[in-house]
PDB file of C-alpha atoms in Angstrom:
ATOM      1  CA  MET A   5      19.117  14.303  -7.211  1.00  0.00           C
ATOM      2  CA  LYS A   6      22.120  14.499  -4.909  1.00  0.00           C
ATOM      3  CA  ASN A   7      24.095  11.528  -3.623  1.00  0.00           C
ATOM      4  CA  LYS A   8      22.578  11.831  -0.137  1.00  0.00           C
ATOM      5  CA  ILE A   9      18.833  12.352   0.243  1.00  0.00           C
ATOM      6  CA  ARG A  10      17.527  13.726   3.521  1.00  0.00           C
ATOM      7  CA  TRP A  11      14.025  12.550   4.426  1.00  0.00           C
ATOM      8  CA  GLY A  12      11.311  13.878   6.646  1.00  0.00           C
ATOM      9  CA  ILE A  13       8.251  11.950   7.858  1.00  0.00           C
ATOM     10  CA  ILE A  14       4.829  13.540   8.305  1.00  0.00           C
ATOM     11  CA  GLY A  15       2.815  11.427  10.741  1.00  0.00           C
ATOM     12  CA  CYS A  16       5.291   9.384  12.794  1.00  0.00           C
ATOM     13  CA  GLY A  17       2.660   7.015  14.204  1.00  0.00           C
ATOM     14  CA  ALA A  18       2.556   3.247  14.701  1.00  0.00           C
ATOM     15  CA  VAL A  19       3.179   2.287  11.047  1.00  0.00           C
ATOM     16  CA  THR A  20       6.529   4.114  11.095  1.00  0.00           C
ATOM     17  CA  GLU A  21       7.864   2.516  14.276  1.00  0.00           C
ATOM     18  CA  VAL A  22       9.025  -0.757  12.677  1.00  0.00           C
ATOM     19  CA  LYS A  23       7.317  -1.291   9.323  1.00  0.00           C
ATOM     20  CA  SER A  24       8.393   1.801   7.416  1.00  0.00           C
ATOM     21  CA  GLY A  25      10.405   4.362   9.377  1.00  0.00           C
ATOM     22  CA  PRO A  26      13.720   2.530   9.945  1.00  0.00           C
ATOM     23  CA  PRO A  27      14.359   1.820   6.225  1.00  0.00           C
ATOM     24  CA  TYR A  28      14.607   5.567   5.599  1.00  0.00           C
ATOM     25  CA  GLN A  29      17.471   5.553   8.114  1.00  0.00           C
ATOM     26  CA  ASN A  30      19.105   2.265   7.109  1.00  0.00           C
ATOM     27  CA  THR A  31      19.125   2.563   3.313  1.00  0.00           C
ATOM     28  CA  ASP A  32      22.409   3.666   1.727  1.00  0.00           C
ATOM     29  CA  GLY A  33      22.172   7.219   0.445  1.00  0.00           C
ATOM     30  CA  PHE A  34      19.203   8.053   2.673  1.00  0.00           C
ATOM     31  CA  GLU A  35      19.074   9.887   5.989  1.00  0.00           C
ATOM     32  CA  LEU A  36      16.025  10.534   8.186  1.00  0.00           C
ATOM     33  CA  VAL A  37      16.563  14.054   9.494  1.00  0.00           C
ATOM     34  CA  ALA A  38      13.119  15.236  10.662  1.00  0.00           C
ATOM     35  CA  VAL A  39       9.738  13.925  11.797  1.00  0.00           C
ATOM     36  CA  MET A  40       6.390  15.595  12.419  1.00  0.00           C
ATOM     37  CA  ARG A  41       3.406  14.769  14.584  1.00  0.00           C
ATOM     38  CA  ARG A  42       0.683  17.137  15.755  1.00  0.00           C
ATOM     39  CA  ASP A  43       1.399  16.159  19.365  1.00  0.00           C
ATOM     40  CA  ALA A  44       4.791  17.799  20.021  1.00  0.00           C
ATOM     41  CA  LYS A  45       5.582  15.517  22.978  1.00  0.00           C
ATOM     42  CA  LYS A  46       5.009  12.393  20.881  1.00  0.00           C
ATOM     43  CA  ALA A  47       7.039  13.862  18.023  1.00  0.00           C
ATOM     44  CA  LYS A  48       9.903  14.623  20.387  1.00  0.00           C
ATOM     45  CA  ASP A  49       9.708  11.141  21.899  1.00  0.00           C
ATOM     46  CA  TYR A  50       9.802   9.503  18.453  1.00  0.00           C
ATOM     47  CA  ALA A  51      12.776  11.629  17.390  1.00  0.00           C
ATOM     48  CA  LYS A  52      14.673  10.768  20.570  1.00  0.00           C
ATOM     49  CA  ARG A  53      14.012   7.024  20.335  1.00  0.00           C
ATOM     50  CA  HIS A  54      14.914   6.854  16.636  1.00  0.00           C
ATOM     51  CA  ASN A  55      17.896   9.239  16.767  1.00  0.00           C
ATOM     52  CA  VAL A  56      16.290  11.809  14.479  1.00  0.00           C
ATOM     53  CA  ALA A  57      17.797  15.284  14.736  1.00  0.00           C
ATOM     54  CA  LYS A  58      14.673  17.421  14.356  1.00  0.00           C
ATOM     55  CA  PHE A  59      10.983  17.177  15.157  1.00  0.00           C
ATOM     56  CA  TYR A  60       7.986  19.371  14.372  1.00  0.00           C
ATOM     57  CA  ASN A  61       4.316  19.575  15.308  1.00  0.00           C
ATOM     58  CA  ASN A  62       3.514  21.559  12.164  1.00  0.00           C
ATOM     59  CA  ALA A  63       3.760  19.787   8.802  1.00  0.00           C
ATOM     60  CA  GLU A  64       4.418  22.934   6.796  1.00  0.00           C
ATOM     61  CA  ASP A  65       7.521  23.674   8.859  1.00  0.00           C
ATOM     62  CA  LEU A  66       8.905  20.246   7.958  1.00  0.00           C
ATOM     63  CA  ILE A  67       7.917  20.571   4.288  1.00  0.00           C
ATOM     64  CA  LEU A  68       9.672  23.937   3.972  1.00  0.00           C
ATOM     65  CA  ASP A  69      12.776  22.860   5.911  1.00  0.00           C
ATOM     66  CA  LYS A  70      15.692  23.437   3.520  1.00  0.00           C
ATOM     67  CA  GLU A  71      17.535  20.486   5.059  1.00  0.00           C
ATOM     68  CA  VAL A  72      14.723  18.096   4.034  1.00  0.00           C
ATOM     69  CA  ASP A  73      14.943  16.882   0.409  1.00  0.00           C
ATOM     70  CA  ALA A  74      12.104  14.335   0.307  1.00  0.00           C
ATOM     71  CA  ILE A  75       9.030  13.546   2.386  1.00  0.00           C
ATOM     72  CA  TYR A  76       7.169  10.399   3.412  1.00  0.00           C
ATOM     73  CA  ILE A  77       3.495  11.075   4.237  1.00  0.00           C
ATOM     74  CA  ALA A  78       2.326   8.457   6.756  1.00  0.00           C
ATOM     75  CA  THR A  79      -0.921  10.049   7.924  1.00  0.00           C
ATOM     76  CA  PRO A  80      -4.519   8.739   7.547  1.00  0.00           C
ATOM     77  CA  PRO A  81      -5.785   8.864   3.931  1.00  0.00           C
ATOM     78  CA  ASP A  82      -8.051  11.893   4.348  1.00  0.00           C
ATOM     79  CA  THR A  83      -5.000  14.148   4.766  1.00  0.00           C
ATOM     80  CA  HIS A  84      -2.922  12.702   1.917  1.00  0.00           C
ATOM     81  CA  LYS A  85      -4.151  15.262  -0.617  1.00  0.00           C
ATOM     82  CA  PHE A  86      -3.716  18.192   1.761  1.00  0.00           C
ATOM     83  CA  TYR A  87      -0.107  17.326   2.565  1.00  0.00           C
ATOM     84  CA  GLY A  88       0.696  15.890  -0.871  1.00  0.00           C
ATOM     85  CA  LEU A  89      -0.193  19.118  -2.664  1.00  0.00           C
ATOM     86  CA  LYS A  90       1.970  21.104  -0.249  1.00  0.00           C
ATOM     87  CA  VAL A  91       4.926  18.772  -0.880  1.00  0.00           C
ATOM     88  CA  ALA A  92       4.417  19.078  -4.650  1.00  0.00           C
ATOM     89  CA  ALA A  93       4.296  22.872  -4.332  1.00  0.00           C
ATOM     90  CA  ALA A  94       7.590  22.744  -2.428  1.00  0.00           C
ATOM     91  CA  GLY A  95       9.111  20.729  -5.289  1.00  0.00           C
ATOM     92  CA  LYS A  96      10.187  17.740  -3.195  1.00  0.00           C
ATOM     93  CA  ALA A  97      10.080  14.014  -3.937  1.00  0.00           C
ATOM     94  CA  CYS A  98       7.399  12.209  -1.977  1.00  0.00           C
ATOM     95  CA  CYS A  99       6.195   8.794  -0.865  1.00  0.00           C
ATOM     96  CA  ILE A 100       2.559   8.592   0.232  1.00  0.00           C
ATOM     97  CA  GLU A 101       1.112   5.776   2.326  1.00  0.00           C
ATOM     98  CA  LYS A 102      -1.570   3.666   0.728  1.00  0.00           C
ATOM     99  CA  PRO A 103      -4.271   4.113  -0.282  1.00  0.00           C
ATOM    100  CA  MET A 104      -3.168   7.157  -2.256  1.00  0.00           C
ATOM    101  CA  ALA A 105      -6.313   9.046  -1.131  1.00  0.00           C
ATOM    102  CA  PRO A 106      -9.921   8.206  -0.129  1.00  0.00           C
ATOM    103  CA  SER A 107     -11.141   8.773  -3.700  1.00  0.00           C
ATOM    104  CA  TYR A 108      -9.985   8.593  -7.290  1.00  0.00           C
ATOM    105  CA  ALA A 109     -10.682  12.325  -7.712  1.00  0.00           C
ATOM    106  CA  ASP A 110      -8.340  13.228  -4.841  1.00  0.00           C
ATOM    107  CA  SER A 111      -5.712  10.776  -6.080  1.00  0.00           C
ATOM    108  CA  LEU A 112      -5.874  12.319  -9.555  1.00  0.00           C
ATOM    109  CA  GLU A 113      -5.321  15.785  -8.115  1.00  0.00           C
ATOM    110  CA  ILE A 114      -2.233  14.568  -6.244  1.00  0.00           C
ATOM    111  CA  TYR A 115      -0.900  12.744  -9.312  1.00  0.00           C
ATOM    112  CA  GLU A 116      -1.320  15.743 -11.602  1.00  0.00           C
ATOM    113  CA  ALA A 117       0.375  18.105  -9.123  1.00  0.00           C
ATOM    114  CA  PHE A 118       3.539  15.988  -9.118  1.00  0.00           C
ATOM    115  CA  LYS A 119       3.379  15.214 -12.840  1.00  0.00           C
ATOM    116  CA  GLU A 120       3.116  18.914 -13.719  1.00  0.00           C
ATOM    117  CA  LYS A 121       6.425  19.605 -11.966  1.00  0.00           C
ATOM    118  CA  ASN A 122       8.026  16.290 -12.965  1.00  0.00           C
ATOM    119  CA  ILE A 123       8.646  15.406  -9.307  1.00  0.00           C
ATOM    120  CA  PRO A 124       9.025  11.732  -8.263  1.00  0.00           C
ATOM    121  CA  LEU A 125       5.930  10.363  -6.504  1.00  0.00           C
ATOM    122  CA  PHE A 126       5.882   6.939  -4.865  1.00  0.00           C
ATOM    123  CA  ILE A 127       2.952   5.117  -3.229  1.00  0.00           C
ATOM    124  CA  ALA A 128       3.661   2.696  -0.369  1.00  0.00           C
ATOM    125  CA  TYR A 129       2.297  -0.432  -2.025  1.00  0.00           C
ATOM    126  CA  TYR A 130       5.342  -2.280  -0.783  1.00  0.00           C
ATOM    127  CA  ARG A 131       4.150  -5.759  -1.754  1.00  0.00           C
ATOM    128  CA  ARG A 132       5.350  -5.037  -5.284  1.00  0.00           C
ATOM    129  CA  SER A 133       8.887  -5.127  -3.833  1.00  0.00           C
ATOM    130  CA  LEU A 134       8.603  -8.103  -1.443  1.00  0.00           C
ATOM    131  CA  PRO A 135      10.526 -11.272  -2.449  1.00  0.00           C
ATOM    132  CA  ARG A 136       7.563 -13.609  -1.824  1.00  0.00           C
ATOM    133  CA  PHE A 137       5.384 -11.784  -4.356  1.00  0.00           C
ATOM    134  CA  LEU A 138       8.254 -11.365  -6.800  1.00  0.00           C
ATOM    135  CA  LYS A 139       8.466 -15.172  -6.756  1.00  0.00           C
ATOM    136  CA  VAL A 140       4.753 -15.403  -7.583  1.00  0.00           C
ATOM    137  CA  LYS A 141       5.324 -12.995 -10.484  1.00  0.00           C
ATOM    138  CA  GLU A 142       8.276 -15.086 -11.654  1.00  0.00           C
ATOM    139  CA  TRP A 143       6.075 -18.212 -11.711  1.00  0.00           C
ATOM    140  CA  ILE A 144       3.411 -16.361 -13.695  1.00  0.00           C
ATOM    141  CA  ASP A 145       5.815 -14.736 -16.156  1.00  0.00           C
ATOM    142  CA  SER A 146       7.721 -17.982 -16.759  1.00  0.00           C
ATOM    143  CA  ASN A 147       4.490 -19.787 -17.705  1.00  0.00           C
ATOM    144  CA  GLN A 148       4.685 -22.262 -14.821  1.00  0.00           C
ATOM    145  CA  ILE A 149       0.875 -22.603 -14.791  1.00  0.00           C
ATOM    146  CA  GLY A 150       0.325 -21.950 -18.495  1.00  0.00           C
ATOM    147  CA  ASP A 151      -1.911 -19.159 -19.736  1.00  0.00           C
ATOM    148  CA  ILE A 152      -3.516 -17.251 -16.879  1.00  0.00           C
ATOM    149  CA  ARG A 153      -7.309 -17.538 -16.930  1.00  0.00           C
ATOM    150  CA  HIS A 154      -8.658 -16.180 -13.640  1.00  0.00           C
ATOM    151  CA  ILE A 155      -7.761 -14.765 -10.234  1.00  0.00           C
ATOM    152  CA  ARG A 156      -9.925 -14.851  -7.124  1.00  0.00           C
ATOM    153  CA  TRP A 157      -9.460 -13.502  -3.609  1.00  0.00           C
ATOM    154  CA  TYR A 158     -11.500 -14.089  -0.492  1.00  0.00           C
ATOM    155  CA  LEU A 159     -10.686 -11.995   2.592  1.00  0.00           C
ATOM    156  CA  SER A 160     -12.701 -11.990   5.807  1.00  0.00           C
ATOM    157  CA  LYS A 161     -12.242 -11.100   9.444  1.00  0.00           C
ATOM    158  CA  THR A 162     -14.285 -11.022  12.610  1.00  0.00           C
ATOM    159  CA  PRO A 163     -15.447  -7.669  13.972  1.00  0.00           C
ATOM    160  CA  SER A 164     -12.889  -6.290  16.414  1.00  0.00           C
ATOM    161  CA  ASP A 165     -13.544  -5.235  20.000  1.00  0.00           C
ATOM    162  CA  ILE A 166     -13.292  -1.620  18.822  1.00  0.00           C
ATOM    163  CA  ASP A 167     -15.907  -2.277  16.112  1.00  0.00           C
ATOM    164  CA  ILE A 168     -18.318  -3.761  18.618  1.00  0.00           C
ATOM    165  CA  SER A 169     -17.694  -1.127  21.290  1.00  0.00           C
ATOM    166  CA  GLY A 170     -18.435   1.785  18.993  1.00  0.00           C
ATOM    167  CA  VAL A 171     -15.187   3.538  19.958  1.00  0.00           C
ATOM    168  CA  TYR A 172     -14.095   5.871  17.163  1.00  0.00           C
ATOM    169  CA  ASN A 173     -11.761   4.340  14.578  1.00  0.00           C
ATOM    170  CA  TRP A 174     -10.721   6.394  11.542  1.00  0.00           C
ATOM    171  CA  ARG A 175     -10.379   3.197   9.507  1.00  0.00           C
ATOM    172  CA  THR A 176     -14.167   2.711   9.622  1.00  0.00           C
ATOM    173  CA  ASP A 177     -15.175   6.365   9.290  1.00  0.00           C
ATOM    174  CA  ALA A 178     -16.847   6.781   5.885  1.00  0.00           C
ATOM    175  CA  ILE A 179     -15.502  10.329   5.587  1.00  0.00           C
ATOM    176  CA  ILE A 180     -11.890   9.149   5.878  1.00  0.00           C
ATOM    177  CA  ALA A 181     -12.193   5.603   4.488  1.00  0.00           C
ATOM    178  CA  PRO A 182     -15.486   5.107   2.560  1.00  0.00           C
ATOM    179  CA  GLY A 183     -14.837   1.390   2.197  1.00  0.00           C
ATOM    180  CA  GLY A 184     -13.689   0.921   5.789  1.00  0.00           C
ATOM    181  CA  TYR A 185     -11.269  -1.968   6.157  1.00  0.00           C
ATOM    182  CA  PHE A 186     -11.656  -2.562   2.427  1.00  0.00           C
ATOM    183  CA  ASP A 187      -9.814   0.714   1.756  1.00  0.00           C
ATOM    184  CA  ASP A 188      -7.028  -0.211   4.145  1.00  0.00           C
ATOM    185  CA  LEU A 189      -6.643  -3.883   3.242  1.00  0.00           C
ATOM    186  CA  ALA A 190      -8.086  -4.642  -0.196  1.00  0.00           C
ATOM    187  CA  SER A 191      -6.045  -1.870  -1.797  1.00  0.00           C
ATOM    188  CA  HIS A 192      -2.887  -3.896  -1.077  1.00  0.00           C
ATOM    189  CA  GLY A 193      -4.182  -6.933  -2.949  1.00  0.00           C
ATOM    190  CA  LEU A 194      -5.813  -5.117  -5.857  1.00  0.00           C
ATOM    191  CA  ASP A 195      -2.644  -3.127  -6.478  1.00  0.00           C
ATOM    192  CA  LEU A 196      -0.661  -6.366  -6.298  1.00  0.00           C
ATOM    193  CA  PHE A 197      -2.951  -7.950  -8.897  1.00  0.00           C
ATOM    194  CA  SER A 198      -2.227  -5.053 -11.267  1.00  0.00           C
ATOM    195  CA  PHE A 199       1.473  -5.707 -10.733  1.00  0.00           C
ATOM    196  CA  LEU A 200       1.113  -9.448 -11.368  1.00  0.00           C
ATOM    197  CA  LEU A 201      -1.418  -9.445 -14.220  1.00  0.00           C
ATOM    198  CA  GLY A 202      -1.497  -5.937 -15.690  1.00  0.00           C
ATOM    199  CA  ASP A 203      -3.966  -3.079 -15.395  1.00  0.00           C
ATOM    200  CA  PHE A 204      -7.680  -3.594 -14.886  1.00  0.00           C
ATOM    201  CA  LYS A 205      -9.903  -2.869 -17.910  1.00  0.00           C
ATOM    202  CA  GLU A 206     -13.450  -3.230 -16.540  1.00  0.00           C
ATOM    203  CA  VAL A 207     -14.522  -3.364 -12.883  1.00  0.00           C
ATOM    204  CA  LYS A 208     -17.910  -3.825 -11.238  1.00  0.00           C
ATOM    205  CA  GLY A 209     -18.772  -4.129  -7.574  1.00  0.00           C
ATOM    206  CA  ILE A 210     -21.370  -4.160  -4.824  1.00  0.00           C
ATOM    207  CA  ALA A 211     -20.646  -2.542  -1.453  1.00  0.00           C
ATOM    208  CA  THR A 212     -22.934  -2.548   1.571  1.00  0.00           C
ATOM    209  CA  ASN A 213     -22.982  -2.297   5.366  1.00  0.00           C
ATOM    210  CA  GLN A 214     -24.313  -5.507   6.914  1.00  0.00           C
ATOM    211  CA  GLN A 215     -23.410  -5.026  10.589  1.00  0.00           C
ATOM    212  CA  LYS A 216     -24.322  -1.350  11.095  1.00  0.00           C
ATOM    213  CA  LEU A 217     -21.415  -1.033  13.541  1.00  0.00           C
ATOM    214  CA  TYR A 218     -19.867   1.970  11.788  1.00  0.00           C
ATOM    215  CA  SER A 219     -20.462   4.329   8.873  1.00  0.00           C
ATOM    216  CA  ALA A 220     -18.128   2.726   6.312  1.00  0.00           C
ATOM    217  CA  LYS A 221     -18.897  -0.318   4.153  1.00  0.00           C
ATOM    218  CA  ASP A 222     -18.193  -3.750   5.644  1.00  0.00           C
ATOM    219  CA  ALA A 223     -19.184  -6.226   2.904  1.00  0.00           C
ATOM    220  CA  ILE A 224     -17.931  -5.847  -0.663  1.00  0.00           C
ATOM    221  CA  THR A 225     -17.867  -8.086  -3.727  1.00  0.00           C
ATOM    222  CA  ALA A 226     -16.388  -7.409  -7.159  1.00  0.00           C
ATOM    223  CA  SER A 227     -15.700  -8.848 -10.580  1.00  0.00           C
ATOM    224  CA  TRP A 228     -13.327  -7.539 -13.211  1.00  0.00           C
ATOM    225  CA  VAL A 229     -11.253  -8.194 -16.297  1.00  0.00           C
ATOM    226  CA  HIS A 230      -7.642  -7.174 -16.854  1.00  0.00           C
ATOM    227  CA  GLU A 231      -6.354  -5.595 -20.057  1.00  0.00           C
ATOM    228  CA  SER A 232      -4.737  -8.980 -20.735  1.00  0.00           C
ATOM    229  CA  GLY A 233      -8.143 -10.696 -20.753  1.00  0.00           C
ATOM    230  CA  VAL A 234      -7.644 -12.422 -17.380  1.00  0.00           C
ATOM    231  CA  THR A 235     -10.890 -12.357 -15.380  1.00  0.00           C
ATOM    232  CA  GLY A 236     -11.078 -11.823 -11.649  1.00  0.00           C
ATOM    233  CA  GLU A 237     -13.353 -11.853  -8.617  1.00  0.00           C
ATOM    234  CA  GLY A 238     -13.061 -10.714  -5.017  1.00  0.00           C
ATOM    235  CA  SER A 239     -15.064 -10.845  -1.813  1.00  0.00           C
ATOM    236  CA  TRP A 240     -14.227  -8.935   1.356  1.00  0.00           C
ATOM    237  CA  ASN A 241     -16.347  -9.355   4.481  1.00  0.00           C
ATOM    238  CA  PHE A 242     -15.420  -7.754   7.802  1.00  0.00           C
ATOM    239  CA  GLY A 243     -18.135  -9.288   9.950  1.00  0.00           C
ATOM    240  CA  SER A 244     -17.434 -12.978   9.447  1.00  0.00           C
ATOM    241  CA  PHE A 245     -16.888 -15.692  12.071  1.00  0.00           C
ATOM    242  CA  SER A 246     -13.235 -16.229  11.119  1.00  0.00           C
ATOM    243  CA  ARG A 247     -10.279 -14.627   9.413  1.00  0.00           C
ATOM    244  CA  GLU A 248      -9.454 -15.975   5.971  1.00  0.00           C
ATOM    245  CA  ASP A 249      -7.126 -14.700   3.270  1.00  0.00           C
ATOM    246  CA  LYS A 250      -6.704 -16.782   0.137  1.00  0.00           C
ATOM    247  CA  VAL A 251      -5.767 -15.871  -3.429  1.00  0.00           C
ATOM    248  CA  GLU A 252      -5.826 -18.346  -6.308  1.00  0.00           C
ATOM    249  CA  VAL A 253      -4.280 -17.556  -9.685  1.00  0.00           C
ATOM    250  CA  ILE A 254      -5.704 -20.146 -12.073  1.00  0.00           C
ATOM    251  CA  GLY A 255      -3.975 -21.043 -15.315  1.00  0.00           C
ATOM    252  CA  SER A 256      -4.412 -23.520 -18.165  1.00  0.00           C
ATOM    253  CA  LYS A 257      -1.879 -25.907 -16.589  1.00  0.00           C
ATOM    254  CA  GLY A 258      -2.127 -25.281 -12.846  1.00  0.00           C
ATOM    255  CA  LYS A 259      -2.641 -22.663 -10.172  1.00  0.00           C
ATOM    256  CA  ILE A 260      -0.758 -20.543  -7.645  1.00  0.00           C
ATOM    257  CA  VAL A 261      -2.116 -20.096  -4.125  1.00  0.00           C
ATOM    258  CA  PHE A 262      -0.991 -17.446  -1.651  1.00  0.00           C
ATOM    259  CA  SER A 263      -2.098 -15.072   1.081  1.00  0.00           C
ATOM    260  CA  VAL A 264      -1.872 -11.302   0.726  1.00  0.00           C
ATOM    261  CA  PHE A 265      -1.380 -10.656   4.441  1.00  0.00           C
ATOM    262  CA  LYS A 266      -0.468 -13.912   6.163  1.00  0.00           C
ATOM    263  CA  GLU A 267       3.220 -14.739   6.124  1.00  0.00           C
ATOM    264  CA  GLU A 268       2.860 -18.327   4.982  1.00  0.00           C
ATOM    265  CA  GLU A 269       3.912 -20.615   2.145  1.00  0.00           C
ATOM    266  CA  ILE A 270       3.177 -19.787  -1.464  1.00  0.00           C
ATOM    267  CA  GLU A 271       2.091 -22.801  -3.531  1.00  0.00           C
ATOM    268  CA  LEU A 272       2.612 -23.760  -7.158  1.00  0.00           C
ATOM    269  CA  ILE A 273       0.211 -26.576  -8.074  1.00  0.00           C
ATOM    270  CA  THR A 274       0.272 -28.487 -11.366  1.00  0.00           C
ATOM    271  CA  ALA A 275      -0.851 -31.941 -12.480  1.00  0.00           C
ATOM    272  CA  GLN A 276       2.721 -33.175 -11.967  1.00  0.00           C
ATOM    273  CA  GLU A 277       3.608 -31.729  -8.564  1.00  0.00           C
ATOM    274  CA  THR A 278       2.969 -29.234  -5.807  1.00  0.00           C
ATOM    275  CA  GLU A 279       5.792 -26.889  -4.828  1.00  0.00           C
ATOM    276  CA  LYS A 280       5.599 -24.958  -1.579  1.00  0.00           C
ATOM    277  CA  LEU A 281       7.954 -22.127  -0.659  1.00  0.00           C
ATOM    278  CA  PHE A 282       8.207 -20.096   2.518  1.00  0.00           C
ATOM    279  CA  ILE A 283       9.833 -16.726   1.860  1.00  0.00           C
ATOM    280  CA  GLU A 284      10.171 -14.647   5.001  1.00  0.00           C
ATOM    281  CA  ASN A 285       9.348 -10.962   4.992  1.00  0.00           C
ATOM    282  CA  PRO A 286      12.030  -8.584   6.294  1.00  0.00           C
ATOM    283  CA  LYS A 287      11.778  -7.227   9.848  1.00  0.00           C
ATOM    284  CA  HIS A 288      11.035  -3.801   8.401  1.00  0.00           C
ATOM    285  CA  VAL A 289       8.455  -4.835   5.836  1.00  0.00           C
ATOM    286  CA  GLN A 290       8.936  -1.728   3.672  1.00  0.00           C
ATOM    287  CA  GLU A 291      12.697  -2.295   3.440  1.00  0.00           C
ATOM    288  CA  PHE A 292      12.742  -3.368  -0.217  1.00  0.00           C
ATOM    289  CA  HIS A 293      10.170  -0.739  -1.166  1.00  0.00           C
ATOM    290  CA  VAL A 294      12.416   1.982   0.279  1.00  0.00           C
ATOM    291  CA  LYS A 295      15.536   0.469  -1.295  1.00  0.00           C
ATOM    292  CA  ASN A 296      13.757   0.639  -4.635  1.00  0.00           C
ATOM    293  CA  ILE A 297      13.032   4.328  -4.012  1.00  0.00           C
ATOM    294  CA  GLN A 298      16.783   4.767  -3.521  1.00  0.00           C
ATOM    295  CA  LYS A 299      17.475   2.982  -6.811  1.00  0.00           C
ATOM    296  CA  HIS A 300      14.915   5.178  -8.573  1.00  0.00           C
ATOM    297  CA  LEU A 301      16.291   8.446  -7.212  1.00  0.00           C
ATOM    298  CA  LEU A 302      20.000   7.671  -7.232  1.00  0.00           C
ATOM    299  CA  GLU A 303      20.479   4.902  -9.798  1.00  0.00           C
ATOM    300  CA  ASN A 304      17.769   5.719 -12.375  1.00  0.00           C
ATOM    301  CA  LYS A 305      16.016   2.341 -11.953  1.00  0.00           C
ATOM    302  CA  GLU A 306      12.237   2.730 -12.133  1.00  0.00           C
ATOM    303  CA  HIS A 307      10.313   1.976  -8.946  1.00  0.00           C
ATOM    304  CA  PRO A 308       7.452  -0.576  -9.238  1.00  0.00           C
ATOM    305  CA  SER A 309       4.980   1.587  -7.271  1.00  0.00           C
ATOM    306  CA  LEU A 310       4.730   5.097  -8.681  1.00  0.00           C
ATOM    307  CA  GLY A 311       1.970   7.695  -8.755  1.00  0.00           C
ATOM    308  CA  ASN A 312       0.404   6.318 -11.937  1.00  0.00           C
ATOM    309  CA  SER A 313      -0.033   2.795 -10.535  1.00  0.00           C
ATOM    310  CA  GLY A 314      -1.327   4.173  -7.230  1.00  0.00           C
ATOM    311  CA  LEU A 315      -3.821   6.258  -9.198  1.00  0.00           C
ATOM    312  CA  HIS A 316      -4.967   3.183 -11.126  1.00  0.00           C
ATOM    313  CA  CYS A 317      -5.612   1.326  -7.866  1.00  0.00           C
ATOM    314  CA  SER A 318      -7.699   4.275  -6.625  1.00  0.00           C
ATOM    315  CA  TRP A 319      -9.759   4.039  -9.822  1.00  0.00           C
ATOM    316  CA  VAL A 320     -10.312   0.298  -9.262  1.00  0.00           C
ATOM    317  CA  MET A 321     -11.344   0.901  -5.636  1.00  0.00           C
ATOM    318  CA  ASP A 322     -13.828   3.628  -6.565  1.00  0.00           C
ATOM    319  CA  LYS A 323     -15.299   1.463  -9.343  1.00  0.00           C
ATOM    320  CA  ILE A 324     -15.883  -1.369  -6.851  1.00  0.00           C
ATOM    321  CA  LEU A 325     -17.437   0.972  -4.270  1.00  0.00           C
ATOM    322  CA  GLY A 326     -19.696   2.498  -6.926  1.00  0.00           C
ATOM    323  CA  ASN A 327     -18.248   5.990  -6.589  1.00  0.00           C
ATOM    324  CA  ILE A 328     -17.460   6.284 -10.306  1.00  0.00           C
TER     325      ILE A 328
END
């Protein structure tokens, strides 16, 4: 690709305000030149506040803009396939927000469309690029806790005011997100586990709706084994009395403890000592993810979160939910 890549964003909503949008402006070799939102006034407002030259309220106009080289799709998951296939047809590099799509079947269709044309496809599992999780991977790869035996993750949260009120929320609409908050949150951790321990080999799960507050699932458990032989378990409950988020990677000589979402210390625990490190996330949490896209496109250094790994995570999610 050329030395300067001009980006467009489809869906310039809340996630793009601080977390993901600014890195496409601040990264060397990148320029954010256009944004799209169905509400033209909101699109115009976003463009003005973020110093973006052009705005659209029609995604196809942005996709076909000859001054846009690559596109970041930051819409809800149920539209990822619709927009992704249009971007692939236009022959442009693309980054899609996670999860890749609401189902493995849709994710596979997206993946194959980009693969057929040999177009770069990135999925916004940005934890693969964050320094705090790279440190965890370094501890694992350098045998700090010996041979890895097992990983377990417990994530819970209380029902939100929106959940209780019954006000519509796409994140708990089974049509858009069959697993509800599981789709939105657990995908981050499960993808991270693939990055840390290798692909999943076998996955089994149980998914149910305990609260009956919305159509999506709200209580999920799973067990699995990685290709490496490491076993794993997870439990995600979104109607609990408190919020908890704890991962333990257990080895033959110790364990590593961390949170997927909380910005807190990571711990390395062995019989000899306990080491605790606090590694701060960047202000724009997708900064390193986007910088790695730049390295992939302009420096030929492979990105850690590509279409194939995003597709694998979709397979794991669907296996847990019982969809495949």
